[in-house]
Short mmCIF file of C-alpha atoms and ligand atoms in Angstrom, two decimals:
data_model
loop_
_atom_site.label_atom_id
_atom_site.label_comp_id
_atom_site.label_asym_id
_atom_site.label_seq_id
_atom_site.Cartn_x
_atom_site.Cartn_y
_atom_site.Cartn_z
CA MET A 1 130.38 115.29 87.01
CA LEU A 2 129.13 116.65 83.79
CA ALA A 3 126.00 117.74 85.36
CA ARG A 4 127.88 119.03 88.66
CA ARG A 5 129.12 121.52 86.29
CA GLY A 6 125.99 122.25 84.62
CA VAL A 7 127.48 120.95 81.34
CA GLY A 8 124.62 119.58 78.86
CA LEU A 9 125.12 116.20 76.76
CA CYS A 10 122.99 115.74 73.95
CA PHE A 11 122.54 112.96 71.86
CA PHE A 12 120.06 111.23 69.61
CA TRP A 13 118.31 107.47 69.03
CA GLY A 14 117.49 106.63 66.16
CA SER A 15 113.94 105.05 65.06
CA ALA A 16 113.88 101.11 65.48
CA VAL A 17 110.83 99.35 66.13
CA PRO A 18 107.28 101.31 65.23
CA GLU A 19 105.00 100.32 67.84
CA ILE A 20 103.28 103.94 68.36
CA ASP A 21 100.41 103.55 70.52
CA THR A 22 97.41 106.11 68.41
CA SER A 23 95.54 106.25 71.91
CA GLY A 24 97.95 109.48 72.14
CA GLY A 25 95.48 111.06 69.74
CA ARG A 26 94.20 114.16 71.54
CA LEU A 27 97.51 114.72 73.08
CA LEU A 28 99.57 114.40 70.42
CA ARG A 29 97.03 116.65 68.28
CA GLY A 30 97.63 119.25 70.63
CA PHE A 31 101.11 119.08 72.21
CA GLY A 32 103.00 117.12 69.84
CA PRO A 33 105.52 116.08 68.11
CA VAL A 34 108.24 116.62 70.83
CA ALA A 35 108.01 116.64 74.24
CA VAL A 36 110.69 118.02 76.93
CA VAL A 37 110.39 115.94 80.37
CA THR A 38 112.42 117.43 82.92
CA GLY A 39 113.43 115.13 85.88
CA ALA A 40 112.88 111.81 83.63
CA SER A 41 115.60 109.78 85.40
CA SER A 42 113.32 108.88 88.03
CA GLY A 43 109.97 108.38 89.75
CA ILE A 44 107.12 111.14 88.26
CA GLY A 45 108.99 112.36 85.51
CA LEU A 46 110.06 109.02 83.92
CA GLU A 47 106.58 108.12 84.31
CA PHE A 48 105.61 111.15 82.26
CA ALA A 49 108.15 109.93 79.67
CA ARG A 50 107.23 106.23 79.34
CA GLU A 51 103.48 107.53 79.10
CA LEU A 52 104.25 110.25 76.44
CA ALA A 53 106.61 107.52 74.32
CA ARG A 54 103.83 105.26 74.76
CA ARG A 55 101.51 107.79 72.92
CA GLY A 56 103.65 108.63 70.05
CA PHE A 57 105.83 111.69 71.26
CA HIS A 58 110.00 112.47 70.35
CA VAL A 59 110.44 112.72 74.28
CA VAL A 60 113.51 114.92 75.48
CA LEU A 61 114.65 113.43 78.46
CA ALA A 62 116.26 115.73 80.93
CA ALA A 63 117.97 115.56 84.38
CA ARG A 64 121.72 115.20 85.62
CA ARG A 65 122.72 111.35 85.27
CA ALA A 66 123.46 110.87 81.68
CA GLU A 67 123.54 107.00 81.83
CA VAL A 68 120.73 106.65 83.53
CA LEU A 69 118.95 108.70 80.88
CA ALA A 70 120.73 106.80 78.02
CA GLY A 71 119.32 103.19 79.64
CA ILE A 72 115.57 105.01 79.76
CA ALA A 73 115.94 106.13 76.03
CA ALA A 74 117.23 102.78 75.15
CA GLU A 75 114.20 101.26 76.88
CA LEU A 76 111.51 103.40 75.14
CA GLU A 77 113.29 102.98 71.75
CA ALA A 78 113.02 99.14 72.34
CA ARG A 79 109.40 99.36 73.48
CA HIS A 80 107.65 101.96 71.37
CA GLY A 81 109.98 103.25 68.56
CA GLY A 82 110.31 106.62 67.76
CA ARG A 83 112.62 108.89 68.81
CA THR A 84 114.10 110.01 72.14
CA THR A 85 116.74 112.86 72.77
CA VAL A 86 118.95 112.84 76.04
CA VAL A 87 120.10 116.14 77.53
CA ALA A 88 121.95 115.55 80.57
CA ALA A 89 122.25 119.20 82.61
CA ASP A 90 122.00 120.19 86.13
CA LEU A 91 118.61 122.61 85.57
CA ALA A 92 119.61 123.92 89.17
CA THR A 93 122.37 126.27 86.89
CA PRO A 94 121.87 128.50 84.33
CA GLU A 95 124.51 126.57 82.01
CA GLY A 96 121.95 123.55 82.54
CA VAL A 97 119.22 125.64 81.37
CA ARG A 98 120.68 127.02 78.57
CA ALA A 99 122.08 123.58 77.45
CA LEU A 100 118.48 122.05 77.57
CA LEU A 101 117.11 125.40 75.74
CA ALA A 102 119.73 124.90 72.64
CA ALA A 103 119.59 121.10 72.57
CA THR A 104 116.06 121.54 71.66
CA GLU A 105 115.69 125.05 69.83
CA ALA A 106 115.49 123.42 66.41
CA MET A 107 112.66 121.02 67.65
CA ASP A 108 109.33 121.03 67.01
CA VAL A 109 108.31 121.01 70.90
CA GLY A 110 104.71 121.19 72.10
CA LEU A 111 104.75 120.25 75.54
CA LEU A 112 106.82 120.59 78.48
CA VAL A 113 106.86 118.65 81.50
CA ALA A 114 108.75 120.17 84.39
CA ALA A 115 109.12 117.59 87.06
CA ALA A 116 112.79 117.99 87.87
CA GLY A 117 112.56 119.05 91.57
CA PHE A 118 113.70 117.57 95.02
CA GLY A 119 112.92 118.55 98.63
CA THR A 120 114.16 118.56 102.19
CA SER A 121 112.83 117.96 105.93
CA GLY A 122 113.73 118.67 109.11
CA PRO A 123 114.00 122.25 110.58
CA PHE A 124 114.93 124.74 108.21
CA ILE A 125 117.73 126.53 110.41
CA GLU A 126 119.41 123.00 110.93
CA ASN A 127 119.53 122.28 107.22
CA SER A 128 122.23 123.09 105.18
CA VAL A 129 121.33 126.93 103.37
CA ALA A 130 123.50 125.65 100.34
CA ASP A 131 120.70 123.06 99.88
CA GLU A 132 117.78 124.99 100.70
CA LEU A 133 118.96 127.79 98.14
CA GLY A 134 119.98 124.81 95.88
CA MET A 135 116.23 123.90 95.94
CA ILE A 136 114.98 127.19 95.13
CA ASP A 137 117.29 127.08 91.91
CA LEU A 138 116.02 124.03 90.73
CA ASN A 139 112.36 124.08 92.07
CA CYS A 140 111.52 127.59 91.05
CA ARG A 141 114.46 129.60 89.14
CA GLY A 142 115.11 126.77 86.94
CA LEU A 143 111.41 125.86 86.15
CA ALA A 144 110.95 129.50 85.74
CA GLU A 145 113.15 129.74 83.01
CA LEU A 146 112.18 126.91 81.32
CA THR A 147 108.64 127.95 81.67
CA TRP A 148 109.38 131.65 80.00
CA HIS A 149 110.89 130.54 77.22
CA PHE A 150 108.60 127.65 76.26
CA ALA A 151 105.72 129.54 77.33
CA ARG A 152 106.83 132.12 74.71
CA ARG A 153 107.46 129.56 71.84
CA PHE A 154 104.07 128.08 72.34
CA ALA A 155 102.63 131.44 72.40
CA GLY A 156 104.25 132.64 69.11
CA LYS A 157 102.94 129.40 67.22
CA ARG A 158 99.44 129.69 69.52
CA ARG A 159 99.84 126.36 70.47
CA GLY A 160 101.10 124.03 73.28
CA GLY A 161 100.80 122.59 76.67
CA ILE A 162 103.12 123.11 80.10
CA VAL A 163 102.83 120.63 83.41
CA LEU A 164 104.57 121.83 86.31
CA LEU A 165 104.67 119.74 89.49
CA SER A 166 103.56 121.22 92.27
CA SER A 167 102.19 119.70 95.29
CA LEU A 168 99.82 118.97 98.12
CA VAL A 169 102.38 120.97 100.21
CA GLY A 170 102.03 123.67 98.22
CA PHE A 171 98.98 125.02 99.56
CA GLN A 172 99.99 126.38 103.03
CA GLY A 173 103.19 126.38 105.21
CA VAL A 174 104.56 122.92 106.18
CA PRO A 175 106.66 122.85 109.49
CA LYS A 176 109.60 120.57 108.99
CA ALA A 177 109.44 121.21 104.94
CA ALA A 178 108.98 124.80 105.04
CA ASN A 179 111.40 126.04 102.12
CA TYR A 180 110.03 123.00 99.96
CA ALA A 181 106.35 123.63 100.72
CA ALA A 182 107.28 127.66 99.65
CA THR A 183 109.07 126.42 96.06
CA LYS A 184 105.71 124.38 95.49
CA ALA A 185 103.50 127.20 96.61
CA TYR A 186 105.62 129.24 94.13
CA VAL A 187 104.91 126.54 91.66
CA GLN A 188 101.33 126.44 92.01
CA ALA A 189 100.66 130.21 91.84
CA LEU A 190 102.36 130.31 88.81
CA ALA A 191 100.72 127.66 87.16
CA GLU A 192 97.41 129.14 88.24
CA GLY A 193 98.55 132.94 86.84
CA LEU A 194 99.63 131.20 83.36
CA HIS A 195 96.99 129.06 82.79
CA HIS A 196 94.57 132.36 82.67
CA GLU A 197 97.03 134.71 81.04
CA LEU A 198 97.65 131.83 78.33
CA LYS A 199 94.52 130.13 77.56
CA GLY A 200 93.86 132.86 75.41
CA ARG A 201 97.04 132.11 73.71
CA GLY A 202 96.52 128.78 72.67
CA VAL A 203 98.66 127.53 75.46
CA SER A 204 97.30 125.09 78.09
CA VAL A 205 98.95 125.22 81.75
CA VAL A 206 98.20 122.65 84.52
CA ALA A 207 99.72 122.28 87.86
CA SER A 208 99.92 118.75 89.33
CA ALA A 209 99.45 118.52 92.85
CA PRO A 210 100.56 115.06 94.04
CA GLY A 211 100.24 113.60 97.80
CA PRO A 212 103.14 111.39 98.65
CA ILE A 213 104.52 109.35 96.07
CA HIS A 214 106.92 106.65 95.56
CA SER A 215 109.92 107.83 94.60
CA GLY A 216 113.25 108.97 94.59
CA PHE A 217 112.08 111.85 96.74
CA ALA A 218 112.09 110.47 99.99
CA ALA A 219 115.22 109.54 100.27
CA ARG A 220 116.55 112.86 98.89
CA ALA A 221 114.38 114.66 101.21
CA GLY A 222 115.48 112.25 104.01
CA MET A 223 111.48 111.55 104.83
CA VAL A 224 109.85 108.54 105.48
CA MET A 225 106.47 107.80 103.49
CA GLY A 226 104.19 105.09 105.07
CA LEU A 227 101.40 105.75 102.59
CA ALA A 228 102.29 106.51 99.25
CA GLN A 229 100.90 105.88 95.56
CA LYS A 230 102.69 104.99 92.47
CA PRO A 231 104.24 107.65 90.42
CA GLU A 232 101.73 106.49 87.01
CA ALA A 233 98.95 107.54 88.89
CA VAL A 234 100.37 111.20 88.53
CA ALA A 235 100.99 111.09 84.86
CA ALA A 236 98.32 109.56 83.43
CA ALA A 237 96.03 111.68 85.30
CA THR A 238 98.08 114.99 84.85
CA LEU A 239 97.94 114.12 80.93
CA ARG A 240 94.35 113.49 80.77
CA ALA A 241 93.79 117.35 82.77
CA LEU A 242 95.88 118.85 80.36
CA GLY A 243 94.15 121.29 78.37
CA ARG A 244 90.83 120.81 80.90
CA ALA A 245 92.03 122.23 84.08
CA THR A 246 93.83 124.42 86.01
CA THR A 247 94.90 122.28 88.77
CA VAL A 248 94.64 118.54 88.85
CA ARG A 249 95.30 116.19 92.23
CA PRO A 250 96.20 112.85 90.77
CA GLY A 251 95.31 109.86 92.64
CA TRP A 252 92.77 109.06 95.30
CA LEU A 253 95.26 109.89 98.06
CA SER A 254 96.09 113.24 96.83
CA LYS A 255 92.46 113.71 96.23
CA PHE A 256 91.56 112.56 100.02
CA LEU A 257 94.21 114.62 101.88
CA GLY A 258 93.89 117.62 99.59
CA TRP A 259 89.88 117.97 100.24
CA SER A 260 90.30 116.81 103.96
CA LEU A 261 93.07 120.00 104.38
CA ALA A 262 90.69 122.21 102.14
CA LEU A 263 88.23 121.96 104.99
CA LEU A 264 90.31 123.42 107.34
CA PRO A 265 91.30 127.19 107.85
CA ARG A 266 94.71 127.78 106.82
CA TRP A 267 96.48 128.07 110.57
CA GLY A 268 94.56 124.50 110.86
CA ARG A 269 95.78 122.98 107.95
CA VAL A 270 99.50 124.22 108.91
CA ARG A 271 99.21 122.42 112.57
CA VAL A 272 97.49 119.35 110.51
CA MET A 273 101.10 119.14 108.26
CA ALA A 274 103.03 119.78 111.45
CA LEU A 275 101.54 116.72 112.64
CA VAL A 276 102.23 114.90 109.60
CA MET A 277 105.62 115.79 108.95
CA GLY A 278 106.30 115.17 112.66
CA GLY A 279 105.84 111.56 111.44
CA MET A 280 107.78 112.05 108.12
CA ALA A 281 110.99 114.05 108.73
CA ARG A 282 114.40 113.27 109.10
CA ALA A 283 114.91 111.44 112.17
CA GLY A 284 116.95 113.26 114.71
CA HIS A 285 115.10 116.21 114.10
CA SER A 286 112.35 116.74 117.30
CA ASN A 287 112.13 120.26 117.78
N1 NAP B 1 107.43 112.18 95.40
C1 NAP B 1 106.16 113.12 96.16
O1 NAP B 1 105.84 112.58 96.87
C2 NAP B 1 106.06 114.24 95.41
C3 NAP B 1 104.77 114.74 95.80
C4 NAP B 1 104.57 115.80 95.25
C5 NAP B 1 105.37 116.56 94.46
N2 NAP B 1 106.56 116.04 94.06
C6 NAP B 1 107.31 116.70 92.91
O2 NAP B 1 107.43 115.89 91.75
C7 NAP B 1 108.78 116.12 91.04
C8 NAP B 1 109.35 115.06 90.52
O3 NAP B 1 109.92 114.14 91.90
P1 NAP B 1 109.89 112.92 91.89
O4 NAP B 1 108.91 112.30 93.25
O5 NAP B 1 109.63 112.28 90.91
O6 NAP B 1 111.35 112.59 92.83
P2 NAP B 1 112.73 111.75 92.32
O7 NAP B 1 112.17 110.24 91.90
O8 NAP B 1 113.50 111.96 93.02
O9 NAP B 1 113.14 112.24 90.60
C9 NAP B 1 113.37 113.78 91.01
C10 NAP B 1 114.15 114.06 89.21
O10 NAP B 1 114.41 115.42 89.61
C11 NAP B 1 115.80 115.29 88.89
N3 NAP B 1 116.66 116.20 89.39
C12 NAP B 1 117.34 116.54 90.72
N4 NAP B 1 117.95 117.38 90.74
C13 NAP B 1 117.94 117.88 89.57
C14 NAP B 1 118.94 118.96 89.10
N5 NAP B 1 119.62 119.84 89.75
N6 NAP B 1 119.21 119.07 87.84
C15 NAP B 1 118.44 118.27 86.38
N7 NAP B 1 117.41 117.40 87.28
C16 NAP B 1 117.40 117.07 88.46
C17 NAP B 1 116.42 114.06 89.05
O11 NAP B 1 117.43 113.33 88.52
P3 NAP B 1 118.92 113.39 88.44
O12 NAP B 1 119.27 113.07 89.75
O13 NAP B 1 119.22 112.38 87.42
O14 NAP B 1 119.32 114.53 88.08
C18 NAP B 1 115.04 113.26 88.85
O15 NAP B 1 115.00 112.66 87.70
C19 NAP B 1 109.35 117.37 92.13
O16 NAP B 1 109.38 118.44 91.51
C20 NAP B 1 108.94 116.83 93.20
O17 NAP B 1 108.88 117.83 94.12
C21 NAP B 1 106.72 114.70 94.71
#
């Protein structure tokens, strides 16, 4: 309920068992001490939160479901010690974005991982227009606003990192996921541009472009994913690439699919994706 109204809820979990993994050295030195992870209640965002807590970051966990986030905060605290902050907010709304910015204003944030997002599947004109626009609000508008604010803060102190969740589908049009693919093309282009724009100002930006990943994504999009990788593969590979690459294709599957598609002209890629989505898109849509 709170989340639906875009209201932020913020609370702190105290320090407990200090088992900080010092292998987080490069990341913690470059992008610590506080990391903001959106979409931290599930899938890819959750794995980023776990990986960053393991490396000694104070992680700010943001998504809509307060209770789920509280459970994750308790898990991270028990396993790694250190501090977590929960911000329950609907990041598809300006109020939700503002709540997250306000909750983190006084913190020494050095890393933003923008993983909150969702997709739809099926023919665009048969889907709900509210869902399609809500997807733009979350995947593009909310992400852009958070990126703008944190990028300015990081540029001001000439230090910081930004991870934007793009996708394999963001490199061409995708029939039966047309609007979702378009939101990811936006994220990919934004990340590429900002990578070059901000690198001279001490800010690293990386686009992470996974292929199919087991998470809550497929159920919400009404898709069936046969072959998919674990979300852990995305977090680890992306954090390794931060500060070193413009785009990372995490895991063997995204590399294999990405480079296979890259051999084709753009119109050919669209046709291949039409075939792929024909098998994955929501049952009941055949045109
Ligand atoms: N899974 C894949 O195959 C795949 C492939 C390429 C890229 N991606 C991208 O990876 C990112 C993470 O997806 P995932 O696979 O981890 O899916 P997921 O398991 O469904 O996680 C989505 C996350 O976004 C949060 N979220 C959804 N709507 C929100 C809203 N309005 N406000 C705030 N948070 C919201 C969800 O939390 P709440 O429900 O608690 O709000 C959840 O934490 C997305 O941007 C997705 O497009 C996924």
